mmCIF file of C-alpha atoms and ligand atoms in Angstrom:
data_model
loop_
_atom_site.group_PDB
_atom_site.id
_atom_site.type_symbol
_atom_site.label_atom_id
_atom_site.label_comp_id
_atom_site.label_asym_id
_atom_site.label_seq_id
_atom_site.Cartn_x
_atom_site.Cartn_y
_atom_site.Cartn_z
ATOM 1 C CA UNK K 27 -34.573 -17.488 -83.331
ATOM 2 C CA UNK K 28 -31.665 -20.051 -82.557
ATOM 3 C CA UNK K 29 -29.881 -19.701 -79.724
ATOM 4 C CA UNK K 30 -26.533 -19.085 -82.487
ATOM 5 C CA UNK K 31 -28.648 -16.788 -84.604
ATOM 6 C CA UNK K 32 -29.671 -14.601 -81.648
ATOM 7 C CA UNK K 33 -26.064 -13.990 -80.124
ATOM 8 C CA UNK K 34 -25.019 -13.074 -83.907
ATOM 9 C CA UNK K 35 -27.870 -10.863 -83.985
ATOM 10 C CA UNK K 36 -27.324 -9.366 -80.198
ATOM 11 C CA UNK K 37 -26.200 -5.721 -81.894
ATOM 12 C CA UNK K 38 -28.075 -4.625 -84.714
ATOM 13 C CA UNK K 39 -26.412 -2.589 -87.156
ATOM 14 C CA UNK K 40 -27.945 0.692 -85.474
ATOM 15 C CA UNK K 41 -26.556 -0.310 -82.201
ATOM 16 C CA UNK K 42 -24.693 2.035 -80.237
ATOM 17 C CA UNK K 43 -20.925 0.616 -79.148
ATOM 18 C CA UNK K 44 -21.381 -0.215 -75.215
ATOM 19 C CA UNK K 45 -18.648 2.234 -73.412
ATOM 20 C CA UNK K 46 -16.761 -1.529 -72.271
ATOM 21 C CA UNK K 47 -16.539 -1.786 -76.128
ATOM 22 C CA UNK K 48 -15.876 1.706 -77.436
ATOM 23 C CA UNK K 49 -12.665 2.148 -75.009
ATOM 24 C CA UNK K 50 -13.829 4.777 -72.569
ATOM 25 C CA UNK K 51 -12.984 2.048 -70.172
ATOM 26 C CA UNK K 52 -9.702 1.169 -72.137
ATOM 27 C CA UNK K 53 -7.477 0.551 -69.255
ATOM 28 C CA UNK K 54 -10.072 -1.820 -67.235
ATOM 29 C CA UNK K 55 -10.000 -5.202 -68.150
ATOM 30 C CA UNK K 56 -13.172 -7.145 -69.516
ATOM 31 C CA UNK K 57 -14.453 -6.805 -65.849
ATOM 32 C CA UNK K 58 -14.044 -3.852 -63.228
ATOM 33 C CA UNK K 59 -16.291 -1.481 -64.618
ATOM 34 C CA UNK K 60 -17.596 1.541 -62.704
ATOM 35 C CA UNK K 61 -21.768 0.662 -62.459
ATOM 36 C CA UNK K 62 -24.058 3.517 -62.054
ATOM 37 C CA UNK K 63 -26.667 2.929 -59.509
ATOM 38 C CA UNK K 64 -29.346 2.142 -61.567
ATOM 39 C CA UNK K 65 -27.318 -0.346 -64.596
ATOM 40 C CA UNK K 66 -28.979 -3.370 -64.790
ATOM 41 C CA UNK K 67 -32.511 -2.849 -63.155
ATOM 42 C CA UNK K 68 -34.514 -5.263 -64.569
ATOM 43 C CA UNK K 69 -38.644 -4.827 -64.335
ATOM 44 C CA UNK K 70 -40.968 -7.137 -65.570
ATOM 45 C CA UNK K 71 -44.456 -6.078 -65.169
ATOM 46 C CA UNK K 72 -47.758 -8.081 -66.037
ATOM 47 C CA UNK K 73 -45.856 -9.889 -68.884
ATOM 48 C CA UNK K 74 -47.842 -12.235 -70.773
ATOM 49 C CA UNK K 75 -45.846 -14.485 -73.643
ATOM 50 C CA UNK K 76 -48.084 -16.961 -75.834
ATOM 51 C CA UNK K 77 -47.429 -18.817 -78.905
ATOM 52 C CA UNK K 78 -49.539 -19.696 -82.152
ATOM 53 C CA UNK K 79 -49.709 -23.489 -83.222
ATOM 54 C CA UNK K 80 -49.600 -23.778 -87.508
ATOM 55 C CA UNK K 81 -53.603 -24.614 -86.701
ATOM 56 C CA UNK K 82 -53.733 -20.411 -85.426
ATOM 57 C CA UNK K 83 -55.008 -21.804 -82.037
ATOM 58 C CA UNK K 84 -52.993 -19.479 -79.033
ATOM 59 C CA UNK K 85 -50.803 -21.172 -76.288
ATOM 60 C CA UNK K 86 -50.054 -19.080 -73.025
ATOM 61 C CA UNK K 87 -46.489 -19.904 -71.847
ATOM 62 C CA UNK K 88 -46.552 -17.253 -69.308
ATOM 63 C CA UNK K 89 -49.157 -15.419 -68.043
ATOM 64 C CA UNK K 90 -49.216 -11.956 -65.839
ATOM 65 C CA UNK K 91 -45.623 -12.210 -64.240
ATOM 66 C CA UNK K 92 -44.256 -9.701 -62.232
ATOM 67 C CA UNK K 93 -40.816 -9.734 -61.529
ATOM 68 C CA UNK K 94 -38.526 -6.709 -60.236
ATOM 69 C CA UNK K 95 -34.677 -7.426 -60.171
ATOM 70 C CA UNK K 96 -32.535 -4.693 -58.989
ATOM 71 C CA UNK K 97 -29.139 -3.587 -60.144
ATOM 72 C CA UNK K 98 -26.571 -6.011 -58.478
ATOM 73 C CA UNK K 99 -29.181 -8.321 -57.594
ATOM 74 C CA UNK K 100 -28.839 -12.363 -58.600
ATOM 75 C CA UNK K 101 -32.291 -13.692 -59.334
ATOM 76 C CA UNK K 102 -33.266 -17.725 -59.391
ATOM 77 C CA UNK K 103 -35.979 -18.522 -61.625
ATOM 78 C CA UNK K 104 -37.590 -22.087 -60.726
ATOM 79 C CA UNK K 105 -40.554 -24.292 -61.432
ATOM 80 C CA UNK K 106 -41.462 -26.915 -63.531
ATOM 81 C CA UNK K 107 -40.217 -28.127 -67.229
ATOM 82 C CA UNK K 108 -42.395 -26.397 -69.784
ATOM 83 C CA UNK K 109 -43.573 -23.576 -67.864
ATOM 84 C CA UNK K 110 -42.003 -20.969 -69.538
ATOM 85 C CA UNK K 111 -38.418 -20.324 -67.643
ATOM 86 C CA UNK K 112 -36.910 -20.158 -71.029
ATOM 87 C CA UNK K 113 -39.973 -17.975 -72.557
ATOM 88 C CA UNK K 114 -39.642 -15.413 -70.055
ATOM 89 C CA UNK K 115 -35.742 -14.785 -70.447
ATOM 90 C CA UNK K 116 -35.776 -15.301 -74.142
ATOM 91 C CA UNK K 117 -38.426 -11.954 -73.689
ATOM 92 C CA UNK K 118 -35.961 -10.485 -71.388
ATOM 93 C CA UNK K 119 -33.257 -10.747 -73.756
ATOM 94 C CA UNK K 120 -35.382 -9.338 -76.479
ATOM 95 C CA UNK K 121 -36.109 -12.851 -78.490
ATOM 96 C CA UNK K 122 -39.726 -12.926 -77.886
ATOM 97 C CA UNK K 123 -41.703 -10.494 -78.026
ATOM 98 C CA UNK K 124 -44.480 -10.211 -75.027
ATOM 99 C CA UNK K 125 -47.912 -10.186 -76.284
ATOM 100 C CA UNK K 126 -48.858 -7.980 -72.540
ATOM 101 C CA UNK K 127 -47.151 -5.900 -70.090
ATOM 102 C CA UNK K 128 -43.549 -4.930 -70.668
ATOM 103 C CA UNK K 129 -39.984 -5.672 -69.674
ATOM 104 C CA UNK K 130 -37.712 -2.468 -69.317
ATOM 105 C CA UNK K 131 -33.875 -3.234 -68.294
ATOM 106 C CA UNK K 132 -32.752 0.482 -67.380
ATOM 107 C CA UNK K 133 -35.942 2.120 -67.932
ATOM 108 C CA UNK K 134 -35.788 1.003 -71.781
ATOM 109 C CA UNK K 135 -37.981 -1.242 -73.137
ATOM 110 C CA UNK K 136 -37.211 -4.530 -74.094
ATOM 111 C CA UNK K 137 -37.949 -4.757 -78.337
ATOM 112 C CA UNK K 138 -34.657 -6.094 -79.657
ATOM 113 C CA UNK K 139 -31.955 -7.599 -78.533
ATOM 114 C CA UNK K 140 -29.286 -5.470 -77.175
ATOM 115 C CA UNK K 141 -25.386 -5.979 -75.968
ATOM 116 C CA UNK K 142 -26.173 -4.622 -72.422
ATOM 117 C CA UNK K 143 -27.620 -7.855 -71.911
ATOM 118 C CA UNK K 144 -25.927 -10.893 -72.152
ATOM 119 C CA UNK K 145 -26.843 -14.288 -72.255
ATOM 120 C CA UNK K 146 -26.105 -17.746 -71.710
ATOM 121 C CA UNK K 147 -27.581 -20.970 -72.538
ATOM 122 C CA UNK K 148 -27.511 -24.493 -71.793
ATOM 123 C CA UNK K 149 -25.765 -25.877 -74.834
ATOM 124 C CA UNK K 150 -23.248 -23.358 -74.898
ATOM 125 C CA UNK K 151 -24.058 -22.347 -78.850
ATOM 126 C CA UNK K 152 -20.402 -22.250 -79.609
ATOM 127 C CA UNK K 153 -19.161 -22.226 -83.228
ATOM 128 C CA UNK K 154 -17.619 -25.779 -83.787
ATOM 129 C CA UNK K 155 -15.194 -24.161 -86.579
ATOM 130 C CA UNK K 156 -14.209 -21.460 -84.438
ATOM 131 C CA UNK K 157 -11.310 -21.686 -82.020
ATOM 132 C CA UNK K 158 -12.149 -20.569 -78.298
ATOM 133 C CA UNK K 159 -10.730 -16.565 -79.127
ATOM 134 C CA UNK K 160 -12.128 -16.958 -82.376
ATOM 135 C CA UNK K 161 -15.770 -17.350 -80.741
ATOM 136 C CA UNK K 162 -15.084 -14.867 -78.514
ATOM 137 C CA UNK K 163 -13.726 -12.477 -81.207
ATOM 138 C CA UNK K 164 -17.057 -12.504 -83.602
ATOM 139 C CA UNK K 165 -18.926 -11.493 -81.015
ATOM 140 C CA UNK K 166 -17.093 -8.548 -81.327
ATOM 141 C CA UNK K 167 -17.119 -8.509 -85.282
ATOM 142 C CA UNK K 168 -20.313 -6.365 -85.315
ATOM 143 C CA UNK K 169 -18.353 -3.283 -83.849
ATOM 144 C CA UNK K 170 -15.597 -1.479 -85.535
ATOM 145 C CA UNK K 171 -12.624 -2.141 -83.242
ATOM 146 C CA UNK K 172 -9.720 -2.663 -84.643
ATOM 147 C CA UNK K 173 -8.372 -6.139 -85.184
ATOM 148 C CA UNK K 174 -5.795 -6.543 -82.436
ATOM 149 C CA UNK K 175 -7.788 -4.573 -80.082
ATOM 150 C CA UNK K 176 -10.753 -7.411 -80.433
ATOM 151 C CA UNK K 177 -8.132 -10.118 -79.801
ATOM 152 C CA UNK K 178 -6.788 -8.333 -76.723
ATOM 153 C CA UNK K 179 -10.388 -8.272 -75.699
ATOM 154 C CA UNK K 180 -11.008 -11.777 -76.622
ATOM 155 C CA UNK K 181 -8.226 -13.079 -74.800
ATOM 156 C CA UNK K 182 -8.483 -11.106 -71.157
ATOM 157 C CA UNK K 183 -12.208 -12.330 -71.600
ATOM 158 C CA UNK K 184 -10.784 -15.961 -71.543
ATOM 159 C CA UNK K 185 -8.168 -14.891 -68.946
ATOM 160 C CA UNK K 186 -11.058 -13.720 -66.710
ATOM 161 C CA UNK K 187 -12.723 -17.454 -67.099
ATOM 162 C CA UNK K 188 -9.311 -19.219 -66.774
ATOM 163 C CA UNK K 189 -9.093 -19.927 -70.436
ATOM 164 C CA UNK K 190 -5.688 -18.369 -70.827
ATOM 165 C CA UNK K 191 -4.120 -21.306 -71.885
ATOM 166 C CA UNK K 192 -7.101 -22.746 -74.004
ATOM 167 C CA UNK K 193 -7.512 -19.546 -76.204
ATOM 168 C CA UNK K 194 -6.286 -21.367 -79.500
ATOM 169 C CA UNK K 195 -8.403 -24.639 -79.173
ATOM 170 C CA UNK K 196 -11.725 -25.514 -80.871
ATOM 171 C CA UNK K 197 -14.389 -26.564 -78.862
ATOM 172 C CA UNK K 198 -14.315 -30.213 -80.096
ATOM 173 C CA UNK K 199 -11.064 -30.000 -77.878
ATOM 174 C CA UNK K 200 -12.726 -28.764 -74.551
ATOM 175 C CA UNK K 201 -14.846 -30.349 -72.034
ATOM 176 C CA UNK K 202 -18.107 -29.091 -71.480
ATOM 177 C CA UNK K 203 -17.313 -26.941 -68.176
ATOM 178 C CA UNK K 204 -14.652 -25.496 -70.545
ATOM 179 C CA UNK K 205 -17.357 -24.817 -73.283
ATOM 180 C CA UNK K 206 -19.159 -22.841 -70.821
ATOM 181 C CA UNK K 207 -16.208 -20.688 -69.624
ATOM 182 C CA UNK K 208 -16.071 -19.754 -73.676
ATOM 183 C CA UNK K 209 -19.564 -19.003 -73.792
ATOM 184 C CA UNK K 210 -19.534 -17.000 -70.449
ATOM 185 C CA UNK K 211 -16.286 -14.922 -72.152
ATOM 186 C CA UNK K 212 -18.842 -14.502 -75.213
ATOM 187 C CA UNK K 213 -20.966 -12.778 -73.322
ATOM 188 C CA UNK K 214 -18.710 -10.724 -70.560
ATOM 189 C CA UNK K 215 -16.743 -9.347 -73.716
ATOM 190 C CA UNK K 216 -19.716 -7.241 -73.646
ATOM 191 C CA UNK K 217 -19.646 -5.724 -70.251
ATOM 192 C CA UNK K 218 -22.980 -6.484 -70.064
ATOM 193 C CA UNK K 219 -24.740 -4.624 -67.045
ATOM 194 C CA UNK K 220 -27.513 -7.710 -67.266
ATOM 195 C CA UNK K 221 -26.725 -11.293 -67.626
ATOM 196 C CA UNK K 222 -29.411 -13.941 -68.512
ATOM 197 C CA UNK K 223 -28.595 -17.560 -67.737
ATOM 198 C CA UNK K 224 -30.709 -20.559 -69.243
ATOM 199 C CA UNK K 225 -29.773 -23.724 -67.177
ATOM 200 C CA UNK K 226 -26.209 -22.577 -68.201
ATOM 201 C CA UNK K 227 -24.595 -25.458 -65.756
ATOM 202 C CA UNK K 228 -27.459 -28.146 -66.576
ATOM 203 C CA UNK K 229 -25.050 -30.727 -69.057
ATOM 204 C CA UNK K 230 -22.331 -30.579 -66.721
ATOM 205 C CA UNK K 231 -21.176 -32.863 -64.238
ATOM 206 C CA UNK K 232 -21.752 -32.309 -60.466
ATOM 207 C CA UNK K 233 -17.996 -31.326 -60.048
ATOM 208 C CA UNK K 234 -17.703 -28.881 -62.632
ATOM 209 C CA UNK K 235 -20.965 -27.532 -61.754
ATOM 210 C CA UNK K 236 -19.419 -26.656 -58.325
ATOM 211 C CA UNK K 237 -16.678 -25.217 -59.876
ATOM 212 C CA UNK K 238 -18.846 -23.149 -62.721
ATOM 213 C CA UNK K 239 -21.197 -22.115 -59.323
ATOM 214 C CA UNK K 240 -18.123 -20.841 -57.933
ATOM 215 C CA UNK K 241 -16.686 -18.974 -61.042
ATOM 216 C CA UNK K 242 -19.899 -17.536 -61.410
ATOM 217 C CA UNK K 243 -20.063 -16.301 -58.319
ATOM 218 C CA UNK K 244 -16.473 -14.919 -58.463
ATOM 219 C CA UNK K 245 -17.398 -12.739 -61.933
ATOM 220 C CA UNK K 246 -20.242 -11.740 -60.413
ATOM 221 C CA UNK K 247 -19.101 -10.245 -57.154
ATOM 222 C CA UNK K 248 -16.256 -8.317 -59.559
ATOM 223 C CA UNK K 249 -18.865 -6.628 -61.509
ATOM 224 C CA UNK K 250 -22.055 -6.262 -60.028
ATOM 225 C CA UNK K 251 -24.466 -7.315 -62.945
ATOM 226 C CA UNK K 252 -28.062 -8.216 -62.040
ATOM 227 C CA UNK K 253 -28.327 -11.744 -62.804
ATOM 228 C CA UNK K 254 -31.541 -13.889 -63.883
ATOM 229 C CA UNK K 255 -30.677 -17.500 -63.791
ATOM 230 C CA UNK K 256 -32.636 -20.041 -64.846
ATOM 231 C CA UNK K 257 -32.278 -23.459 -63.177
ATOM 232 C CA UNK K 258 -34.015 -27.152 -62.176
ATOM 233 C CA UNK K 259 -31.816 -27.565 -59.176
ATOM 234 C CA UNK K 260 -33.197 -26.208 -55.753
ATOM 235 C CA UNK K 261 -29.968 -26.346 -54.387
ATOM 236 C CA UNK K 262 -28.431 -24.244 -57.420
ATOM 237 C CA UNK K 263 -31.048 -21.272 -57.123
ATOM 238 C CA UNK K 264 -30.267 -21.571 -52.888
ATOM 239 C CA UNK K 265 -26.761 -21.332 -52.985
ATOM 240 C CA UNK K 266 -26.347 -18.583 -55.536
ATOM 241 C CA UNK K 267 -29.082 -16.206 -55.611
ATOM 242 C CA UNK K 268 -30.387 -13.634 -53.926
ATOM 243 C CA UNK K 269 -33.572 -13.902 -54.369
ATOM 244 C CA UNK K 270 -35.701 -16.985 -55.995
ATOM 245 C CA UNK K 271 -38.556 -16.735 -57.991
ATOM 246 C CA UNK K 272 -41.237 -20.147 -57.845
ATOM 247 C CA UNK K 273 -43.056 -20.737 -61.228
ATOM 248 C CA UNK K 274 -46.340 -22.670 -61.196
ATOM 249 C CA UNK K 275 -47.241 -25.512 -64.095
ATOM 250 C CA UNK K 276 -48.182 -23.615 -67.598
ATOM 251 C CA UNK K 277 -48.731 -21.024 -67.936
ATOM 252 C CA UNK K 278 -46.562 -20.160 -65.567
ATOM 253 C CA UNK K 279 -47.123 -17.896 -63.104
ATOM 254 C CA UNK K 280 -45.085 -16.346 -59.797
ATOM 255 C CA UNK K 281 -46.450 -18.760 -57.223
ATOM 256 C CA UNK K 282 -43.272 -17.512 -54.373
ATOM 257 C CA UNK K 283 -41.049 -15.499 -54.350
ATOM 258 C CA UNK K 284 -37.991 -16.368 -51.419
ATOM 259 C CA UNK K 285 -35.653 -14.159 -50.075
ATOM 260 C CA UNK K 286 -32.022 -15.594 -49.555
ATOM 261 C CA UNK K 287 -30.142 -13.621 -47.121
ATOM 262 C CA UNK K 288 -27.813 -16.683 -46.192
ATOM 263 C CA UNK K 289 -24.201 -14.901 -46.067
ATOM 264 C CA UNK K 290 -22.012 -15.807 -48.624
ATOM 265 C CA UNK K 291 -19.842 -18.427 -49.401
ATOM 266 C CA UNK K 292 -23.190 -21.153 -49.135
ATOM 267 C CA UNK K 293 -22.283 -24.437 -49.087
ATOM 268 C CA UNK K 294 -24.466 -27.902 -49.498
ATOM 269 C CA UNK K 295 -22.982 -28.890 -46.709
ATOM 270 C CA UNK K 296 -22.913 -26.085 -44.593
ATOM 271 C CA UNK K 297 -26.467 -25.635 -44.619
ATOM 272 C CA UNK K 298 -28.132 -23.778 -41.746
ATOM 273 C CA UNK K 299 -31.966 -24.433 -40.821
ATOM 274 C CA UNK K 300 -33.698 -21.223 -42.453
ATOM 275 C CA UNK K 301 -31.892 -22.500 -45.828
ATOM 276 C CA UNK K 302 -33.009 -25.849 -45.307
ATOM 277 C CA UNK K 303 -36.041 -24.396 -44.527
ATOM 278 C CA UNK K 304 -36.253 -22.763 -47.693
ATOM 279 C CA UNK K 305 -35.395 -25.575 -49.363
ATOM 280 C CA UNK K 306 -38.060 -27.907 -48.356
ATOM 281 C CA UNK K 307 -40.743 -24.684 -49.237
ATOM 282 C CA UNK K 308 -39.609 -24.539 -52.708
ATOM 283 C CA UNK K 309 -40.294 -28.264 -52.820
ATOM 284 C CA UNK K 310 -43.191 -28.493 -51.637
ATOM 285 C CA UNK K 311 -44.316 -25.616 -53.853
ATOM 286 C CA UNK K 312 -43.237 -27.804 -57.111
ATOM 287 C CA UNK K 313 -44.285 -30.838 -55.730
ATOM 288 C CA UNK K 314 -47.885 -29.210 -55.728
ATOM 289 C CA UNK K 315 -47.722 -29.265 -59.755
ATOM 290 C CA UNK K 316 -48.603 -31.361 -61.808
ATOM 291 C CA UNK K 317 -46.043 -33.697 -63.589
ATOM 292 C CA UNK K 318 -45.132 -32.685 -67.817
ATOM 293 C CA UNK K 319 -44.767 -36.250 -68.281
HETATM 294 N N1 ATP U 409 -41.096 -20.930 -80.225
HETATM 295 C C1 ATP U 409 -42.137 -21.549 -79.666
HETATM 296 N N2 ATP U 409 -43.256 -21.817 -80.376
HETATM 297 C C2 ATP U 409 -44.324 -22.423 -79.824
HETATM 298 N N3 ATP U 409 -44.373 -22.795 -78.525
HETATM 299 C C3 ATP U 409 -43.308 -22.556 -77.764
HETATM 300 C C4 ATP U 409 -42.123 -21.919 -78.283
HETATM 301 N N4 ATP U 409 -41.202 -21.808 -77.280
HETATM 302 C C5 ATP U 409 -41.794 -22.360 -76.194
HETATM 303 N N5 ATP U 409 -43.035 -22.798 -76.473
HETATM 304 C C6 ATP U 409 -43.974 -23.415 -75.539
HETATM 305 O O1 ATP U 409 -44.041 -22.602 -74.382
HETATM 306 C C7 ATP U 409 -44.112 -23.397 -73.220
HETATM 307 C C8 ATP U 409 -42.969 -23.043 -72.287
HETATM 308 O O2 ATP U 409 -41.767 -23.490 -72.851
HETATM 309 P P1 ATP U 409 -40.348 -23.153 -72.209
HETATM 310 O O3 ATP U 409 -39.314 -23.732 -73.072
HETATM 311 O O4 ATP U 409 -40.282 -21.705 -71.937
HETATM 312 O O5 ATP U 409 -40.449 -23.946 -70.808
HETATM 313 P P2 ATP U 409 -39.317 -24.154 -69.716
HETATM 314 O O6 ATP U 409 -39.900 -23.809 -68.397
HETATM 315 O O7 ATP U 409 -38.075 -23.453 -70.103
HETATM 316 O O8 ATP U 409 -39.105 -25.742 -69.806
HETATM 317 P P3 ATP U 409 -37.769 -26.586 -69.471
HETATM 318 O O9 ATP U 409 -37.623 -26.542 -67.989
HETATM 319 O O10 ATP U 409 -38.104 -27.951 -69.958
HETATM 320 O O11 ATP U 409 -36.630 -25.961 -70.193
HETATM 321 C C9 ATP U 409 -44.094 -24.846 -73.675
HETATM 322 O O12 ATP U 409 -45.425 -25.300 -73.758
HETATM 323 C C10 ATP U 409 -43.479 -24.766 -75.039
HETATM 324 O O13 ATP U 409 -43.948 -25.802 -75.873
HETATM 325 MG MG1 MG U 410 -36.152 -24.070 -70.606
#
């Protein structure tokens, strides 16, 4: 499924309206939600995820991963290209379907996609013909919500990225940090107790990756869903997750997994020696495998 296909298809037609969406939390905005204690447990356990070629001959992209993320919690997933970051979230966000083991978010298992969980990818998957609301709206489309209401949402969505003043332009009119803040509105429109991210700051520029980092960091401290973020940059996973998870070469496997108890704000250049430390360990560890190219 394309990345555009899959966020149309994010509710099925049997879906249930999340609460954010259905107005029992009318008077919050598109954040500040009240999160039971166990929203957005994630558990991945013994997941396997292969592929068939057109010859019928079987591919393992991931093989026997284990990975529990706990409500709140900001998980890093790292390791080299092609060994299966992208797999194992697209099977998280119910895109793939595992061929062992399962992957329950709240104690339900993971079959379909579903509009708890929200995701993000690299290329932002934005409707060119769209205006920035208008993206944001048809996200919305598949519940019945009146039409103002969905542009109200829409628009504090944007507000909550700092795309108040953007809401009317198309995103042939917005930079790429810009296209991102649309995409991230897509998704929070949602409430979503789980967010997925796919090397969601990877096209951007160093500066507006700082300031995406930070923004992220910001939405994510307001509502307290469990985040699995997908990146190439060491740095990235250090200074925003909790917890980072090491893939080895395919098929990938856990090879570490590193605790980040660093206080918060992190900065690259306030870096004290146990980060460093845990820098130069997740290094090493990719170092160790081989090269894709
Ligand atoms: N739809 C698919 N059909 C067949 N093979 C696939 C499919 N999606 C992924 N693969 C294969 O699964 C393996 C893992 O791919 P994946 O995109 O998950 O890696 P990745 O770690 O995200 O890589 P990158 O860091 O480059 O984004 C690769 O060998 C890839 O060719
Ligand atoms: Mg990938």
């Amino acid at each position: 499924m394309t990345a555009a296909a899959a966020l149309i298809a994010v509710a099925p037609d049997d879906a249930e309206i999340p609460e954010e969406i259905s107005g029992d939390h009318a008077s919050s905005s598109a954040g500040r939600r009240k999160t039971p204690a166990t929203e957005g447990r994630i558990l991945i356990s013994k997941v396997s995820i292969g592929f068939k070629d057109r010859k019928g001959r079987h591919t393992h992209a991931v093989e026997d991963i284990d990975i529990a993320i706990e409500p709140g919690e900001f998980a890093a997933l790292i390791g080299p290209s092609g060994c299966g970051k992208s797999t194992l979230l697209n099977a998280v966000a119910g895109f793939v379907s595992p061929v062992a083991g399962s992957i329950l978010v709240d104690s339900v298992r993971i079959t379909k996609p579903l509009p708890s969980i929200g995701t993000v990818f690299q290329n932002f998957a934005l409707f060119p013909w769209l205006t920035a609301v208008g993206n944001v709206e048809f996200a919305l489309k598949q519940f019945r919500l009146p039409r103002d209401e969905r542009r109200q949402r829409a628009l504090l969505a944007l507000a909550e990225v700092g795309l108040a003043e953007h809401a009317e332009k198309y995103p042939g009119q917005l930079s790429g940090g810009m296209k991102q803040r649309v995409a991230i509105a897509r998704t929070l429109v949602f409430g979503p107790s789980v967010l997925l991210m796919d090397e969601p700051f990877g096209a951007l520029d160093a500066q507006t990756r700082l300031s995406m980092q930070g923004l992220l960091l910001d939405l994510w401290e307001k509502r307290r869903s469990s985040v699995l973020f997908v990146t190439h940059d060491v740095d990235e996973a250090l200074i925003l997750a909790d917890v980072v998870y090491v893939m080895s070469a395919a098929p990938g496997r856990i090879t570490r997994r590193i605790v980040v108890d660093t206080p918060r704000p992190r900065a690259v250049d306030r870096l004290d020696q146990a980060f460093l430390n845990r820098r130069a360990e997740i290094i090493g560890l990719l170092q160790q495998q081989p090269s894709p190219l």
